[in-house]
């Protein structure tokens, strides 16, 4: 992926594509007009930009994702932890929890995730 940051409007557009893919580009234009109040030219401009970023493709007038939503946001999250916390997941979690108390279910889920991803 060439670029993993989206503007607010690109993010709203991406969400629509991820929800409806594969979607014919003509239907996407109608959907963006209805949901985002965009003109046809705006839809195609944003689509072109996100295709150039390697997130979507428009082949034979059908738009599909080259990177799925979960993978996109996972990469963004990793980049955020790298940039803001020097890659330290414990520092990130400390900041995220911010003095709040975790429920027993949350603690159990975190322990399970840690065990699943633990280096052997």
PDB file of C-alpha atoms in Angstrom:
ATOM      1  CA  UNK A   1       0.000   0.000   0.000  1.00  0.00           C
ATOM      2  CA  UNK A   2       1.451   3.317  -1.036  1.00  0.00           C
ATOM      3  CA  UNK A   3      -0.308   5.464   1.536  1.00  0.00           C
ATOM      4  CA  UNK A   4      -2.116   4.455   4.688  1.00  0.00           C
ATOM      5  CA  UNK A   5      -3.637   7.776   5.701  1.00  0.00           C
ATOM      6  CA  UNK A   6      -7.026   8.889   4.476  1.00  0.00           C
ATOM      7  CA  UNK A   7      -8.672  12.264   4.651  1.00  0.00           C
ATOM      8  CA  UNK A   8     -12.080  12.384   6.306  1.00  0.00           C
ATOM      9  CA  UNK A   9     -13.882  12.326   2.961  1.00  0.00           C
ATOM     10  CA  UNK A  10     -11.679   9.498   1.669  1.00  0.00           C
ATOM     11  CA  UNK A  11     -12.446   7.535   4.823  1.00  0.00           C
ATOM     12  CA  UNK A  12     -16.207   7.946   4.399  1.00  0.00           C
ATOM     13  CA  UNK A  13     -15.878   6.908   0.756  1.00  0.00           C
ATOM     14  CA  UNK A  14     -13.717   3.901   1.650  1.00  0.00           C
ATOM     15  CA  UNK A  15     -16.278   2.737   4.206  1.00  0.00           C
ATOM     16  CA  UNK A  16     -18.975   2.768   1.514  1.00  0.00           C
ATOM     17  CA  UNK A  17     -16.835   0.738  -0.872  1.00  0.00           C
ATOM     18  CA  UNK A  18     -15.879  -1.793   1.817  1.00  0.00           C
ATOM     19  CA  UNK A  19     -19.548  -2.195   2.774  1.00  0.00           C
ATOM     20  CA  UNK A  20     -20.782  -2.712  -0.790  1.00  0.00           C
ATOM     21  CA  UNK A  21     -17.927  -4.284  -2.733  1.00  0.00           C
ATOM     22  CA  UNK A  22     -17.794  -5.509  -5.370  1.00  0.00           C
ATOM     23  CA  UNK A  23     -19.791  -2.566  -6.647  1.00  0.00           C
ATOM     24  CA  UNK A  24     -20.230  -1.350 -10.216  1.00  0.00           C
ATOM     25  CA  UNK A  25     -18.787   2.153 -10.544  1.00  0.00           C
ATOM     26  CA  UNK A  26     -22.137   3.514 -11.765  1.00  0.00           C
ATOM     27  CA  UNK A  27     -23.843   2.243  -8.618  1.00  0.00           C
ATOM     28  CA  UNK A  28     -21.036   3.712  -6.545  1.00  0.00           C
ATOM     29  CA  UNK A  29     -21.688   7.114  -8.107  1.00  0.00           C
ATOM     30  CA  UNK A  30     -25.387   6.841  -7.144  1.00  0.00           C
ATOM     31  CA  UNK A  31     -24.506   5.656  -3.638  1.00  0.00           C
ATOM     32  CA  UNK A  32     -22.080   8.556  -3.106  1.00  0.00           C
ATOM     33  CA  UNK A  33     -24.659  11.019  -4.401  1.00  0.00           C
ATOM     34  CA  UNK A  34     -27.201   9.661  -1.918  1.00  0.00           C
ATOM     35  CA  UNK A  35     -24.924   9.116   1.109  1.00  0.00           C
ATOM     36  CA  UNK A  36     -22.297  11.837   0.682  1.00  0.00           C
ATOM     37  CA  UNK A  37     -24.110  14.347  -1.535  1.00  0.00           C
ATOM     38  CA  UNK A  38     -21.278  14.078  -4.088  1.00  0.00           C
ATOM     39  CA  UNK A  39     -21.322  14.745  -7.786  1.00  0.00           C
ATOM     40  CA  UNK A  40     -20.164  12.104 -10.247  1.00  0.00           C
ATOM     41  CA  UNK A  41     -16.856  13.914 -10.818  1.00  0.00           C
ATOM     42  CA  UNK A  42     -16.085  13.983  -7.086  1.00  0.00           C
ATOM     43  CA  UNK A  43     -16.718  10.255  -6.759  1.00  0.00           C
ATOM     44  CA  UNK A  44     -14.436   9.423  -9.677  1.00  0.00           C
ATOM     45  CA  UNK A  45     -11.712  11.782  -8.428  1.00  0.00           C
ATOM     46  CA  UNK A  46     -11.664  10.213  -4.963  1.00  0.00           C
ATOM     47  CA  UNK A  47     -11.847   6.723  -6.456  1.00  0.00           C
ATOM     48  CA  UNK A  48      -8.889   7.497  -8.728  1.00  0.00           C
ATOM     49  CA  UNK A  49      -6.871   8.814  -5.764  1.00  0.00           C
ATOM     50  CA  UNK A  50      -7.565   5.726  -3.663  1.00  0.00           C
ATOM     51  CA  UNK A  51      -6.745   3.453  -6.594  1.00  0.00           C
ATOM     52  CA  UNK A  52      -3.419   5.270  -6.944  1.00  0.00           C
ATOM     53  CA  UNK A  53      -2.807   4.719  -3.211  1.00  0.00           C
ATOM     54  CA  UNK A  54      -3.289   0.991  -3.792  1.00  0.00           C
ATOM     55  CA  UNK A  55      -6.411   0.633  -1.664  1.00  0.00           C
ATOM     56  CA  UNK A  56      -9.011  -0.019  -4.381  1.00  0.00           C
ATOM     57  CA  UNK A  57      -9.136  -0.993  -8.011  1.00  0.00           C
ATOM     58  CA  UNK A  58     -11.648  -0.184 -10.722  1.00  0.00           C
ATOM     59  CA  UNK A  59     -11.510  -2.876 -13.370  1.00  0.00           C
ATOM     60  CA  UNK A  60     -14.153  -3.261 -16.044  1.00  0.00           C
ATOM     61  CA  UNK A  61     -16.250  -0.667 -14.184  1.00  0.00           C
ATOM     62  CA  UNK A  62     -16.358  -2.750 -10.987  1.00  0.00           C
ATOM     63  CA  UNK A  63     -14.737  -1.381  -7.819  1.00  0.00           C
ATOM     64  CA  UNK A  64     -13.111  -3.796  -5.374  1.00  0.00           C
ATOM     65  CA  UNK A  65     -10.688  -3.481  -2.491  1.00  0.00           C
ATOM     66  CA  UNK A  66      -7.034  -4.361  -2.890  1.00  0.00           C
ATOM     67  CA  UNK A  67      -6.714  -4.148   0.874  1.00  0.00           C
ATOM     68  CA  UNK A  68      -9.546  -5.115   3.178  1.00  0.00           C
ATOM     69  CA  UNK A  69     -10.847  -2.805   5.890  1.00  0.00           C
ATOM     70  CA  UNK A  70      -9.428  -4.780   8.822  1.00  0.00           C
ATOM     71  CA  UNK A  71      -5.977  -4.999   7.230  1.00  0.00           C
ATOM     72  CA  UNK A  72      -6.001  -1.284   6.443  1.00  0.00           C
ATOM     73  CA  UNK A  73      -6.881  -0.246   9.987  1.00  0.00           C
ATOM     74  CA  UNK A  74      -4.471  -2.786  11.495  1.00  0.00           C
ATOM     75  CA  UNK A  75      -1.624  -1.194   9.548  1.00  0.00           C
ATOM     76  CA  UNK A  76      -2.744   2.288  10.611  1.00  0.00           C
ATOM     77  CA  UNK A  77      -2.840   1.152  14.240  1.00  0.00           C
ATOM     78  CA  UNK A  78       0.654  -0.343  14.062  1.00  0.00           C
ATOM     79  CA  UNK A  79       1.964   2.863  12.496  1.00  0.00           C
ATOM     80  CA  UNK A  80       0.338   4.925  15.264  1.00  0.00           C
ATOM     81  CA  UNK A  81       1.936   2.792  17.996  1.00  0.00           C
ATOM     82  CA  UNK A  82       5.293   3.079  16.212  1.00  0.00           C
ATOM     83  CA  UNK A  83       5.055   6.853  15.812  1.00  0.00           C
ATOM     84  CA  UNK A  84       3.487   7.810  19.132  1.00  0.00           C
ATOM     85  CA  UNK A  85       4.917   5.185  21.502  1.00  0.00           C
ATOM     86  CA  UNK A  86       8.175   4.123  19.886  1.00  0.00           C
ATOM     87  CA  UNK A  87       6.600   0.800  18.985  1.00  0.00           C
ATOM     88  CA  UNK A  88       5.972  -0.084  22.642  1.00  0.00           C
ATOM     89  CA  UNK A  89       2.668  -1.897  22.977  1.00  0.00           C
ATOM     90  CA  UNK A  90       2.801  -1.781  26.817  1.00  0.00           C
ATOM     91  CA  UNK A  91       3.248   2.033  26.706  1.00  0.00           C
ATOM     92  CA  UNK A  92       0.326   2.304  24.295  1.00  0.00           C
ATOM     93  CA  UNK A  93      -1.922   0.130  26.485  1.00  0.00           C
ATOM     94  CA  UNK A  94      -0.980   2.116  29.591  1.00  0.00           C
ATOM     95  CA  UNK A  95      -1.934   5.353  27.832  1.00  0.00           C
ATOM     96  CA  UNK A  96      -5.094   3.838  26.338  1.00  0.00           C
ATOM     97  CA  UNK A  97      -6.356   2.459  29.630  1.00  0.00           C
ATOM     98  CA  UNK A  98      -5.521   5.773  31.287  1.00  0.00           C
ATOM     99  CA  UNK A  99      -6.216   4.813  34.885  1.00  0.00           C
ATOM    100  CA  UNK A 100      -9.539   3.138  34.136  1.00  0.00           C
ATOM    101  CA  UNK A 101     -10.299  -0.221  35.660  1.00  0.00           C
ATOM    102  CA  UNK A 102     -10.713  -3.237  33.399  1.00  0.00           C
ATOM    103  CA  UNK A 103     -13.518  -5.734  33.861  1.00  0.00           C
ATOM    104  CA  UNK A 104     -12.682  -9.380  34.508  1.00  0.00           C
ATOM    105  CA  UNK A 105     -13.848 -10.197  30.973  1.00  0.00           C
ATOM    106  CA  UNK A 106     -11.525  -7.574  29.494  1.00  0.00           C
ATOM    107  CA  UNK A 107      -8.576  -8.871  31.529  1.00  0.00           C
ATOM    108  CA  UNK A 108      -9.329 -12.455  30.452  1.00  0.00           C
ATOM    109  CA  UNK A 109      -9.562 -11.393  26.796  1.00  0.00           C
ATOM    110  CA  UNK A 110      -6.258  -9.520  26.963  1.00  0.00           C
ATOM    111  CA  UNK A 111      -4.562 -12.518  28.615  1.00  0.00           C
ATOM    112  CA  UNK A 112      -5.948 -14.804  25.897  1.00  0.00           C
ATOM    113  CA  UNK A 113      -4.673 -12.482  23.150  1.00  0.00           C
ATOM    114  CA  UNK A 114      -1.244 -12.250  24.777  1.00  0.00           C
ATOM    115  CA  UNK A 115      -1.013 -16.044  25.055  1.00  0.00           C
ATOM    116  CA  UNK A 116      -2.040 -16.463  21.389  1.00  0.00           C
ATOM    117  CA  UNK A 117       0.639 -14.051  20.162  1.00  0.00           C
ATOM    118  CA  UNK A 118       3.411 -14.906  22.602  1.00  0.00           C
ATOM    119  CA  UNK A 119       6.815 -15.707  21.119  1.00  0.00           C
ATOM    120  CA  UNK A 120       7.972 -19.213  21.950  1.00  0.00           C
TER     121      UNK A 120
END
